[in-house]
mmCIF file of C-alpha atoms and ligand atoms in Angstrom:
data_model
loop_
_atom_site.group_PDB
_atom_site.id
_atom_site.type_symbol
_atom_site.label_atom_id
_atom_site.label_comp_id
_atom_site.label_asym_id
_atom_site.label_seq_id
_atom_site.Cartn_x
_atom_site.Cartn_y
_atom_site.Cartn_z
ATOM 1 C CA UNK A 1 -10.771 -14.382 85.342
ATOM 2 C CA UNK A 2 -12.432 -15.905 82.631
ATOM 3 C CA UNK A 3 -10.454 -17.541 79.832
ATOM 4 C CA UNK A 4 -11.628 -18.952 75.964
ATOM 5 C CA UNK A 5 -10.091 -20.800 73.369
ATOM 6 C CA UNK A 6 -9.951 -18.460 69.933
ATOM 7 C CA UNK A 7 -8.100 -19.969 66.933
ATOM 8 C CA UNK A 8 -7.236 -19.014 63.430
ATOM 9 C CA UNK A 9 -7.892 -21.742 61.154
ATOM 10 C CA UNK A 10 -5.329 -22.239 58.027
ATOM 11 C CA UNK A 11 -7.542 -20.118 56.363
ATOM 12 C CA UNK A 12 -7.374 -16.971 58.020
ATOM 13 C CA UNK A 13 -3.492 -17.478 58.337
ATOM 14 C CA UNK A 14 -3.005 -18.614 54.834
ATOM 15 C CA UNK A 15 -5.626 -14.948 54.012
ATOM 16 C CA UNK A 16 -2.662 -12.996 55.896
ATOM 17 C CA UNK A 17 -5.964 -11.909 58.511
ATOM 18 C CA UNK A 18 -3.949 -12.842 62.027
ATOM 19 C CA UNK A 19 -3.145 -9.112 62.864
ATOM 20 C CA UNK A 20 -6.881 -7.721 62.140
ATOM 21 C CA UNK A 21 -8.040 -10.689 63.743
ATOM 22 C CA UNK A 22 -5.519 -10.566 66.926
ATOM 23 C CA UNK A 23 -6.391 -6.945 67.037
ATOM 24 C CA UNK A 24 -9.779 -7.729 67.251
ATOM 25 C CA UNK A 25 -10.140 -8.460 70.725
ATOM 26 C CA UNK A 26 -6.931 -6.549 71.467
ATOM 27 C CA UNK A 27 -8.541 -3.317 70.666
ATOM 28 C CA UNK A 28 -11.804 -4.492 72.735
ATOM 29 C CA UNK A 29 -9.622 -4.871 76.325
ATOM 30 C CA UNK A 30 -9.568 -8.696 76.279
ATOM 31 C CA UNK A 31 -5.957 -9.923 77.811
ATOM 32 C CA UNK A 32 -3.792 -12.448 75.631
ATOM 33 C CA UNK A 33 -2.211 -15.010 77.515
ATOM 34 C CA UNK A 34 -1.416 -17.600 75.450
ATOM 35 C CA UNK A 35 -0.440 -17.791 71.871
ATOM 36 C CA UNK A 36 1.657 -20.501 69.318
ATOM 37 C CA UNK A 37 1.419 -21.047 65.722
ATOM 38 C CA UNK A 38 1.182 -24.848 65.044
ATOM 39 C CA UNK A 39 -0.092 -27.071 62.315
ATOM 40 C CA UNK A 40 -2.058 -30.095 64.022
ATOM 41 C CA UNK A 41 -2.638 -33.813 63.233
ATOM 42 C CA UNK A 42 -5.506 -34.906 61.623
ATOM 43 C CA UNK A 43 -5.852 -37.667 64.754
ATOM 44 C CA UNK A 44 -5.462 -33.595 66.823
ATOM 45 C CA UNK A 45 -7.903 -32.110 64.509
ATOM 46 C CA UNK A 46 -10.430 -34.862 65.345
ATOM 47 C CA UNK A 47 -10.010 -34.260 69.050
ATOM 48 C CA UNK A 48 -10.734 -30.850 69.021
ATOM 49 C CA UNK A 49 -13.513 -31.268 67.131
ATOM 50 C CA UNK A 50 -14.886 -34.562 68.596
ATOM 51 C CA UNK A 51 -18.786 -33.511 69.586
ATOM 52 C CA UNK A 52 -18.792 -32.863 65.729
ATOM 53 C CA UNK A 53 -18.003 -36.552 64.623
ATOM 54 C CA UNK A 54 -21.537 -37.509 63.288
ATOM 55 C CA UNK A 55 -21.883 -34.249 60.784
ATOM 56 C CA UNK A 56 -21.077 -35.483 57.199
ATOM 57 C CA UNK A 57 -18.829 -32.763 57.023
ATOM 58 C CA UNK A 58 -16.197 -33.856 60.435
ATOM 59 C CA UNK A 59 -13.645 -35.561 58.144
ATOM 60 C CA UNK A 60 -13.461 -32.957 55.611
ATOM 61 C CA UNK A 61 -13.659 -30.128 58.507
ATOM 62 C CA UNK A 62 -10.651 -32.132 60.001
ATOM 63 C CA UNK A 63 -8.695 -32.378 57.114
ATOM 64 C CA UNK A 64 -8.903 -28.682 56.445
ATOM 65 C CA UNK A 65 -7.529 -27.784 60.111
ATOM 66 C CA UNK A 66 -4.742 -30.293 60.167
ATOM 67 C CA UNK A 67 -3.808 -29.207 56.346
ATOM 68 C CA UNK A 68 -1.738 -25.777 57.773
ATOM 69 C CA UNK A 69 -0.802 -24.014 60.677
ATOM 70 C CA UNK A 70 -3.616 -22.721 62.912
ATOM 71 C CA UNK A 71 -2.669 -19.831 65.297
ATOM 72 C CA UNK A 72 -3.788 -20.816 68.747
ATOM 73 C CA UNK A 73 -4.647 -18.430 71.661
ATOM 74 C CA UNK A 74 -5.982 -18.072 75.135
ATOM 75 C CA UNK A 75 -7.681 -14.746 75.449
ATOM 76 C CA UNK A 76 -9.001 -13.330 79.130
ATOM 77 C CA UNK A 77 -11.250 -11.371 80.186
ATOM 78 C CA UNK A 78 -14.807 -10.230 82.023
ATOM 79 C CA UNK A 79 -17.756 -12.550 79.154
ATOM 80 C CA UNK A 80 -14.886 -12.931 76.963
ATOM 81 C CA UNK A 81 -16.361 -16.646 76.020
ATOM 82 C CA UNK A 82 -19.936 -15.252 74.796
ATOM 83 C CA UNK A 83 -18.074 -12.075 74.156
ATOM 84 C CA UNK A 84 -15.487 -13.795 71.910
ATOM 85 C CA UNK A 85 -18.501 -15.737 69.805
ATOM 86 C CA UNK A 86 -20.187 -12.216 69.465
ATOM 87 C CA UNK A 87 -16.999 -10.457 67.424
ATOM 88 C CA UNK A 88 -16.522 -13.944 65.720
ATOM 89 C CA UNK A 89 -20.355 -14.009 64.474
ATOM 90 C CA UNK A 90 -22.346 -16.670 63.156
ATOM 91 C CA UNK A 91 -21.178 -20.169 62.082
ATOM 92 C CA UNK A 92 -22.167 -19.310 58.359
ATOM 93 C CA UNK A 93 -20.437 -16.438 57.271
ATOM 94 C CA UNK A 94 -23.586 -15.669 54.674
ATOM 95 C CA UNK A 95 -25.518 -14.999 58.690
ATOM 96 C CA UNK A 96 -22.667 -13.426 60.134
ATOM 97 C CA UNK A 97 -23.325 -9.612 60.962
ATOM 98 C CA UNK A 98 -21.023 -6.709 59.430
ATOM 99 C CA UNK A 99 -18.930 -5.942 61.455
ATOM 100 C CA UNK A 100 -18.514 -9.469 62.346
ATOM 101 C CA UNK A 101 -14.677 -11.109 62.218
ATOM 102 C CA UNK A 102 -16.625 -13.642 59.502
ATOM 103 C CA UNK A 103 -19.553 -11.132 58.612
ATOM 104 C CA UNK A 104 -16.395 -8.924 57.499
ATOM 105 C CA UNK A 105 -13.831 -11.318 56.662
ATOM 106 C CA UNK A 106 -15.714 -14.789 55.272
ATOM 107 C CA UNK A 107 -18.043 -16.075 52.869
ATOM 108 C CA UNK A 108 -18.023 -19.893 53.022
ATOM 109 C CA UNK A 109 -19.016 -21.862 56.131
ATOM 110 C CA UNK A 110 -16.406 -24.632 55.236
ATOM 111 C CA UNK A 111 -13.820 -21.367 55.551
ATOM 112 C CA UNK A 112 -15.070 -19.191 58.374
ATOM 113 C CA UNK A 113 -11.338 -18.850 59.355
ATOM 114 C CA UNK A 114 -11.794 -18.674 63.042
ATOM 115 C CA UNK A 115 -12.826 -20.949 66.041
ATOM 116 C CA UNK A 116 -13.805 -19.714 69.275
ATOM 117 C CA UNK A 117 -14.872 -22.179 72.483
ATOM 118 C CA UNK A 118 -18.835 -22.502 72.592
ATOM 119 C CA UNK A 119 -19.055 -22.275 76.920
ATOM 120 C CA UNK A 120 -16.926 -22.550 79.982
ATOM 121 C CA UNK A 121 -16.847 -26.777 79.858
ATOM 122 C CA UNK A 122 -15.632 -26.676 76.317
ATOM 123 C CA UNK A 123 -13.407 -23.202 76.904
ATOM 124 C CA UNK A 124 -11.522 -25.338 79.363
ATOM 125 C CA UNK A 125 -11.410 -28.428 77.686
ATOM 126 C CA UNK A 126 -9.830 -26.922 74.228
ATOM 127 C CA UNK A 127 -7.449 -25.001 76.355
ATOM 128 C CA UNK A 128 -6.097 -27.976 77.950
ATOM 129 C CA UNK A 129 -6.198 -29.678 74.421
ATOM 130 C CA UNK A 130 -3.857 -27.254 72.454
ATOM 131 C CA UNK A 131 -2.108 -25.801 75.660
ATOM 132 C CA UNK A 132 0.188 -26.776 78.467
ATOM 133 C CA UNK A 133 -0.347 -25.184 82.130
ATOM 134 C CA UNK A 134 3.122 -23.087 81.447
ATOM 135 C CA UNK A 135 2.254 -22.167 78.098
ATOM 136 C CA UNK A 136 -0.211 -19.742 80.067
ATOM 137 C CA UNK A 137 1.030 -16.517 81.086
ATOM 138 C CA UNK A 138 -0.272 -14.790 83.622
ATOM 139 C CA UNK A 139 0.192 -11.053 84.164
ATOM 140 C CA UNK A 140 -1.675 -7.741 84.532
ATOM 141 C CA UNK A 141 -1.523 -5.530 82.013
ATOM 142 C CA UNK A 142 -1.567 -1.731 82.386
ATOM 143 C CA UNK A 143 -4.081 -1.303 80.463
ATOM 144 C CA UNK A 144 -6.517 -3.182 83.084
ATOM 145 C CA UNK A 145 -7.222 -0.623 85.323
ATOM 146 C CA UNK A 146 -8.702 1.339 82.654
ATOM 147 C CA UNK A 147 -10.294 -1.482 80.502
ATOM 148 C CA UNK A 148 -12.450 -2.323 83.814
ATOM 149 C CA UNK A 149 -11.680 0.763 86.366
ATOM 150 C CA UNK A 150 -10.524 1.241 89.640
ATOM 151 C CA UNK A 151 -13.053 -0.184 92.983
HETATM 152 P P1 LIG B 1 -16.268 -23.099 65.690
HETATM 153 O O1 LIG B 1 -16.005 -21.864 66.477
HETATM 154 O O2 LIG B 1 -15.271 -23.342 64.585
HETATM 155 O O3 LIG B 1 -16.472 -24.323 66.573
HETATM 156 O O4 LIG B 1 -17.619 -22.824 64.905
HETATM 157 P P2 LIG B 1 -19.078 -22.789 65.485
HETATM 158 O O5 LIG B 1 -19.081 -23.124 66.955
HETATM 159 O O6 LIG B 1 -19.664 -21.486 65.069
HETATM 160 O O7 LIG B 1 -19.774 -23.976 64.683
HETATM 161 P P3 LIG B 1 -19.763 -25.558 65.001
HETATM 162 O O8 LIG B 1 -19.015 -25.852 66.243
HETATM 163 O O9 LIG B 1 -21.167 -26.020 64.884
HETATM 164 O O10 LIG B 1 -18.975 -26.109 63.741
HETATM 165 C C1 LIG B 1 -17.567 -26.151 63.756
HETATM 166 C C2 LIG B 1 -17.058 -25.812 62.386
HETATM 167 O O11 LIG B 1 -17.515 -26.789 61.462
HETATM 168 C C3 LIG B 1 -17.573 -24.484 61.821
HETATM 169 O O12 LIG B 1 -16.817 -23.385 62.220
HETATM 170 C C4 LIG B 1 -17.442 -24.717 60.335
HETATM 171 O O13 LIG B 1 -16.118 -24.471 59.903
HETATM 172 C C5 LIG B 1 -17.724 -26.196 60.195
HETATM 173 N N1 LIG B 1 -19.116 -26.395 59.827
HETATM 174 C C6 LIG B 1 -20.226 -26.248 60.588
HETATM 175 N N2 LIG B 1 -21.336 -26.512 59.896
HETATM 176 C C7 LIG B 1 -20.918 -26.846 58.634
HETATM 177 C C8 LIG B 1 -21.570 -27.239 57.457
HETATM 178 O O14 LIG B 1 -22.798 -27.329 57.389
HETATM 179 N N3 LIG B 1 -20.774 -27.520 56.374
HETATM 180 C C9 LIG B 1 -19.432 -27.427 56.413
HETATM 181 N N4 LIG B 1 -18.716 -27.703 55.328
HETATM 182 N N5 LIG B 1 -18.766 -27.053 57.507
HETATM 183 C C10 LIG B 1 -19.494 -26.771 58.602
HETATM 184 MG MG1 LIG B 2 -18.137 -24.820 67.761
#
């Protein structure tokens, strides 16, 4: 099943926004299976972020995620990838649809408090970045058969 990368950026943690946000795709039938609350390096910041490195804005992006803990996840589930960018809305929180995590929740660009992976290649890449193979937990959940039926 498919699996993205979502994170809470200090931002949202520091905002006290990690149960609406966890709920989030919780409450749509996506599956967490992998969750820790860590504060990364700047040198970790810069990998995660590394396609960004020509923007004028990739050292002071990486200073702001290594500057408090981020809450990392896997989430799983049927689209969750595009799914997971459609709850998170657009980059710029000012184009970010109500009812939107940053439509709702942000204002700034520079603090949009949540990351989600952009596409399977970079879904899989940012889980392997911020995750070890037994840091993923797989199970089924009762609440499967009902979130996708019975065939
Ligand atoms: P992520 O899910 O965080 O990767 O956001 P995104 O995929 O919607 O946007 P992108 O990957 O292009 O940019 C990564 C992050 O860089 C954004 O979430 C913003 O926090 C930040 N960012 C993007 N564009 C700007 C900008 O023009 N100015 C500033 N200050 N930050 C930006
Ligand atoms: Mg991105």
């Amino acid at each position: 099943m498919e699996r993205t990368f979502i994170a809470i950026k200090p931002d949202g943690v520091q905002r006290g926004l990690i149960a609406e946000i966890v709920s989030r795709f919780e409450r749509k039938g996506f599956k967490l299976v992998a969750i820790k609350l860590v504060v990364p390096s700047k040198d970790f910041a810069q990998k995660h972020y590394h396609d960004l490195k020509e923007r004028p804005f990739f050292s002071g992006l990486c200073d702001f995620l290594s500057s408090g803990p981020v809450l990392a996840m896997v989430w799983e589930g049927e689209g969750v990838i595009k799914y997971g960018r459609k709850l998170i809305g657009a980059t710029d929180p000012q184009k970010s649809e109500p009812g939107t995590i940053r439509g709702d929740l942000a204002v700034v660009v520079g603090r949009n408090i949540i990351h989600g992976s952009d596409g399977p290649e970079t879904a899989e890449d940012e889980i392997n970045l911020w995750f070890k193979p037994e840091e993923l937990v797989s199970y089924t959940s009762n609440a499967e058969k009902w979130v996708y039926g019975q065939n």
